[in-house]
Coordinates of C-alpha atoms and ligand atoms in Angstrom, one line a residue:
X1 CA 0.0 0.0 0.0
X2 CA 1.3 3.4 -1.2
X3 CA 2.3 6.1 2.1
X4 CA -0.4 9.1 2.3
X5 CA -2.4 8.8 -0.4
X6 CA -4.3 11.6 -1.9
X7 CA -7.9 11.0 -1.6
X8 CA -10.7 12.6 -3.3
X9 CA -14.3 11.3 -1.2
X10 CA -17.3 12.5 -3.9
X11 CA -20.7 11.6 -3.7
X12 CA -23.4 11.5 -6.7
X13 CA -26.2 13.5 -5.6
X14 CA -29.2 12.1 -7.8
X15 CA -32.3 10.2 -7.3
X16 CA -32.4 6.7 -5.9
X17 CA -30.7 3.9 -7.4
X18 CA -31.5 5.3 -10.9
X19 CA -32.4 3.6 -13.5
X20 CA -34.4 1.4 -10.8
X21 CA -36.4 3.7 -8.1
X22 CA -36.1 7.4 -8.8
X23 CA -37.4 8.3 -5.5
X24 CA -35.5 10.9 -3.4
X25 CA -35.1 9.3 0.0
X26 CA -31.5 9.1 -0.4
X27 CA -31.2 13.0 -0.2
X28 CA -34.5 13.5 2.1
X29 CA -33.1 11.0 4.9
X30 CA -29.4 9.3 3.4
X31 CA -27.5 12.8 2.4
X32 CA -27.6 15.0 6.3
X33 CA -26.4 11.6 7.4
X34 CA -23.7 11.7 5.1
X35 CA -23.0 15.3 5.7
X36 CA -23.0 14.6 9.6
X37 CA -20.7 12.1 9.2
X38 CA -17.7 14.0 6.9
X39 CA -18.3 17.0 9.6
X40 CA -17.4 14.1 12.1
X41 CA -14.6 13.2 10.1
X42 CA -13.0 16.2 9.0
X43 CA -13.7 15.5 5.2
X44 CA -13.9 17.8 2.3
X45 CA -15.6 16.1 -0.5
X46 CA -17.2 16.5 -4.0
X47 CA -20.8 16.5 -4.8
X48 CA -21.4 15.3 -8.4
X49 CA -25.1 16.7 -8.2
X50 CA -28.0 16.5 -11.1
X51 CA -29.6 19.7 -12.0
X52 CA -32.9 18.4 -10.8
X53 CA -31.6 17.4 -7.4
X54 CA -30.3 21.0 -7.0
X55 CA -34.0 22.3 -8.4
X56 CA -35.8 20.5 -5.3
X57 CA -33.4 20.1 -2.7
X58 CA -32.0 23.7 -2.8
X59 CA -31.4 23.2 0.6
X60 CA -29.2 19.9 0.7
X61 CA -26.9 22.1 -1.9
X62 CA -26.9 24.9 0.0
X63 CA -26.0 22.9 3.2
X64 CA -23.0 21.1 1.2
X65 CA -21.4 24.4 0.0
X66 CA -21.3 25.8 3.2
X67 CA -19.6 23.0 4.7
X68 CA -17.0 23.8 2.7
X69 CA -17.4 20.8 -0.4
X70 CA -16.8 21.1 -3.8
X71 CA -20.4 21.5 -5.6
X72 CA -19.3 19.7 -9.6
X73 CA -21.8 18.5 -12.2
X74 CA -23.8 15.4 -12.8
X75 CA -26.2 16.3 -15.6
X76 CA -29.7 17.3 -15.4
X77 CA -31.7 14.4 -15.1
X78 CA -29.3 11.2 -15.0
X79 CA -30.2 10.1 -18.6
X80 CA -27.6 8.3 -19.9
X81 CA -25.5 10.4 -22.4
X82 CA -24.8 7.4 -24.9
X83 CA -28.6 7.6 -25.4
X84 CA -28.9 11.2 -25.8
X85 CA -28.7 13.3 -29.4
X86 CA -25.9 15.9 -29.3
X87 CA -28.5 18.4 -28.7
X88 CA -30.1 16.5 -25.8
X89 CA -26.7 15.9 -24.3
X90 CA -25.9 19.4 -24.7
X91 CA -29.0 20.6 -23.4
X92 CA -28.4 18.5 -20.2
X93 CA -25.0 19.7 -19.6
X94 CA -25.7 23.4 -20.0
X95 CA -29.0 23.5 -17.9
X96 CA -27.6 21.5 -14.5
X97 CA -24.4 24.1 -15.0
X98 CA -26.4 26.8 -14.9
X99 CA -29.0 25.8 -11.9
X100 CA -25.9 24.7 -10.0
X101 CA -23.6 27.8 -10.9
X102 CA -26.2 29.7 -8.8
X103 CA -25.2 28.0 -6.0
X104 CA -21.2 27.8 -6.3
X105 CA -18.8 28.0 -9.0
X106 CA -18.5 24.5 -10.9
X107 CA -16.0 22.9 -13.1
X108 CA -15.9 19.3 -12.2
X109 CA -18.5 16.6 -14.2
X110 CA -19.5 13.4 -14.0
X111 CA -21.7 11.5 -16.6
X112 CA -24.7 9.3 -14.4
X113 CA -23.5 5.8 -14.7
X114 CA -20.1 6.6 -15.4
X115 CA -20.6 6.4 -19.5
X116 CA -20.1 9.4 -21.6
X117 CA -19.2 8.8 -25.5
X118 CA -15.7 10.2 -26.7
X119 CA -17.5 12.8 -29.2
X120 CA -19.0 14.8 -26.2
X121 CA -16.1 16.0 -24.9
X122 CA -16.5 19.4 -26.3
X123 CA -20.2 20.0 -24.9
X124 CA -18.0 19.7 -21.4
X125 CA -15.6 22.0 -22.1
X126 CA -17.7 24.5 -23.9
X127 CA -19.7 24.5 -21.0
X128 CA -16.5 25.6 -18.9
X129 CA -16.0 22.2 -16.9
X130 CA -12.8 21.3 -17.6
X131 CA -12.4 18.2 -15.2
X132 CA -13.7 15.0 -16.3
X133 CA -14.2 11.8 -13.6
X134 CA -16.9 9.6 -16.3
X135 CA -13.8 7.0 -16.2
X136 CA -13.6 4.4 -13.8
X137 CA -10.6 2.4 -13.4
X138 CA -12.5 -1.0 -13.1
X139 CA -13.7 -0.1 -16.8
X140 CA -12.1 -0.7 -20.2
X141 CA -13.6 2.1 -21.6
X142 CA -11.0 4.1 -19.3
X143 CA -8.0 2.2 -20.6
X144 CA -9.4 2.9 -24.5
X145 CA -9.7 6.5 -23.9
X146 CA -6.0 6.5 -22.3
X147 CA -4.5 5.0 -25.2
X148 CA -6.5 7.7 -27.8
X149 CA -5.6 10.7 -25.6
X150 CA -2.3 10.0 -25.5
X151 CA -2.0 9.2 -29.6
X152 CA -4.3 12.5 -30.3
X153 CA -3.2 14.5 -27.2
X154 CA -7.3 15.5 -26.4
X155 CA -6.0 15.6 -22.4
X156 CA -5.0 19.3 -23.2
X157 CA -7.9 21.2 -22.3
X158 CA -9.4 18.8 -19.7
X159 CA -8.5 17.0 -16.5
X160 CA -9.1 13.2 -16.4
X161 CA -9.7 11.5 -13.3
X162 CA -11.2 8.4 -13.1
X163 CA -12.6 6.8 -10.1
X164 CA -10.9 4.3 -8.5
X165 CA -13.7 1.2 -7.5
X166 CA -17.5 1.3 -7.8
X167 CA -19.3 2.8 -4.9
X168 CA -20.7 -0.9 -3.4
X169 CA -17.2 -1.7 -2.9
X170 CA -17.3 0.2 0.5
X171 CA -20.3 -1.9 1.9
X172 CA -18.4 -5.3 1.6
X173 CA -17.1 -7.1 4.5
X174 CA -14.5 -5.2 6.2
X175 CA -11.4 -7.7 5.1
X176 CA -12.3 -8.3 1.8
X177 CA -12.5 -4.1 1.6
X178 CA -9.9 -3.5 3.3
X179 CA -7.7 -5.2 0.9
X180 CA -8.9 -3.5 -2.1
X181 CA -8.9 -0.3 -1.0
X182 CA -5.4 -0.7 0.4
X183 CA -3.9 -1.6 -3.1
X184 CA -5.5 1.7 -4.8
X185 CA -2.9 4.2 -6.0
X186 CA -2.7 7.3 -5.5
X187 CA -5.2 9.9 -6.2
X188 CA -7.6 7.6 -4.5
X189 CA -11.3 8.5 -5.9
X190 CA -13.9 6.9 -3.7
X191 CA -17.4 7.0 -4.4
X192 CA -20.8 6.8 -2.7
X193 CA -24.2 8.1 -3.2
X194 CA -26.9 9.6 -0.6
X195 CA -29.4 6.6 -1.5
X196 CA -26.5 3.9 -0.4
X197 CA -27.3 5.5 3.6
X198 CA -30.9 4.6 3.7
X199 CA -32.5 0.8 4.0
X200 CA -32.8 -0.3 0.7
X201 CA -32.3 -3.9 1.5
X202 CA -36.1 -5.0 1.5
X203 CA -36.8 -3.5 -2.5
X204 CA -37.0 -5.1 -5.2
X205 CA -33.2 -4.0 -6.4
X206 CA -30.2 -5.3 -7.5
X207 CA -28.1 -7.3 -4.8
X208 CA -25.2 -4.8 -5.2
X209 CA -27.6 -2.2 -4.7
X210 CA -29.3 -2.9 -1.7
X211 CA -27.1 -4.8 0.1
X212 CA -26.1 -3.6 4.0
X213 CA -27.7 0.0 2.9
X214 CA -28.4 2.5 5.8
X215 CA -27.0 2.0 9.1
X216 CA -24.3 -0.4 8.4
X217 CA -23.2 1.3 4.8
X218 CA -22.8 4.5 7.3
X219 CA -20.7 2.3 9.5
X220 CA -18.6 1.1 6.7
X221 CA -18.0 4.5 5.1
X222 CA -16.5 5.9 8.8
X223 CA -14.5 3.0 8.8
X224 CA -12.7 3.6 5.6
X225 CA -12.2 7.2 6.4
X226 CA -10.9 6.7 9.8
X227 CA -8.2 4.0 7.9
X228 CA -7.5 6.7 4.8
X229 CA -6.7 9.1 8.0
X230 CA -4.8 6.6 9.9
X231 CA -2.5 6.2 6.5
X232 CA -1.7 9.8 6.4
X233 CA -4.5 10.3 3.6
X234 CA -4.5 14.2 2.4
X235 CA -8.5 14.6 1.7
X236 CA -8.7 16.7 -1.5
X237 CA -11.6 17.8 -4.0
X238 CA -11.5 17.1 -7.7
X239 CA -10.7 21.0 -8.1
X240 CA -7.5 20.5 -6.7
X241 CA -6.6 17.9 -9.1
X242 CA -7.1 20.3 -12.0
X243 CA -4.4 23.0 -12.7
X244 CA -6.7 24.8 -15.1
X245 CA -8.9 26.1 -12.0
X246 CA -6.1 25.3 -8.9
X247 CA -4.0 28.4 -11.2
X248 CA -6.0 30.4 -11.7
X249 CA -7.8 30.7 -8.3
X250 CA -6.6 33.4 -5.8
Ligands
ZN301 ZN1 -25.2 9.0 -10.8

């Protein structure tokens, strides 16, 4: 295991376990858990948020910014962008920057389900976000685009960083999680979402979904962040990963 990592702790602010429930308990009941429990921790994270989260929970983005998080981009309605037209994908991009931007400057996205096709890019940058995190390690997509960037040299005008494990990871038994997490290099992105702190485990959901949700996914989260800390782990937000903004701040 690498010495003091650099880890980056975001969240996905959306609707429940989308494409399956679409209700909002996770930022009703899950997300001033979650907020609680960084507080607790001494935690600066990033909120990938949708556009309509931000429209009806004004006040769970409000609450975020002012405990000092980075507020970044998830969309507008966590559609997935491989269906979209150009102008639908554009259209989504724009809008949630705009209803967010009220809050808190943002230039950090996130496409929902990690998945955003290669010809996009320019909707992201155009829209002044110029840090990407739709790659995921676990993915080959990530590894394909790594290749191309490097050949066409795309990486100029924007910031890739790709999370490091899918979100459920955290909720597994603490040795088996423990061991994964430990071999992560460095930036570390770890990834959760409000939904993931309320008990899902009776719906009709996916097993990787549901399982050990609520109390015992909150219990699993402080445990990895109290081990990140007890390995030295500097806690950073996606913005401090990109030298576009980190430049010309101040
Ligand atoms: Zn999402």
């Amino acid at each position: 295991m690498s010495a003091s990592p650099a880890v980056a702790f975001t969240v996905d602010l959306e609707p429940d376990c989308p494409p399956f429930l679409w209700g909002w308990r996770g930022v009703e009941e899950g997300m001033p858990r979650l907020l609680s429990l960084l507080r607790e921790e001494r935690v600066r994270a990033t909120f990938f948020t949708t556009g309509d989260s931000a429209r009806r929970y004004p006040g769970a983005v409000r609450a975020l910014v002012a405990d000092g998080h980075e507020l970044a981009c998830h969309g507008m309605s966590h559609r997935a962008f491989p269906d979209l037209s150009r102008d639908e994908a554009r259209a989504e991009i724009d809008e949630s920057a705009e209803i967010l931007r009220a809050f808190a400057p943002v230039t950090s996205f996130r496409a929902p389900y990690l998945r955003f096709p290669e010809q996009y890019v320019d909707l992201i940058l155009d829209a002044g976000l110029t840090l990407d995190s739709s790659h995921a390690k676990y993915k080959l997509a990530y590894w394909r685009t790594r290749r191309a960037d490097a050949s066409r040299q795309q990486t100029r005008a924007l910031t890739r960083v790709p999370a490091s494990m899918t979100s459920s990871v955290l909720r597994l038994p603490r040795f088996v999680r423990h061991l994964i997490l430990d071999a992560l290099s460095s930036p570390v992105v770890l990834f959760v979402h409000p939904w993931e702190f309320v008990d899902l485990t009776h719906e009709h959901l996916r097993y990787d979904c549901r399982f050990r949700t609520g109390e015992p996914a909150l219990a699993c989260v402080r445990e990895v962040l109290q081990r990140f800390a007890g390995r030295g782990a500097r806690w950073i937000t996606m913005r401090e990963l990109d030298p576009r903004v980190t430049h010309t701040a101040a």
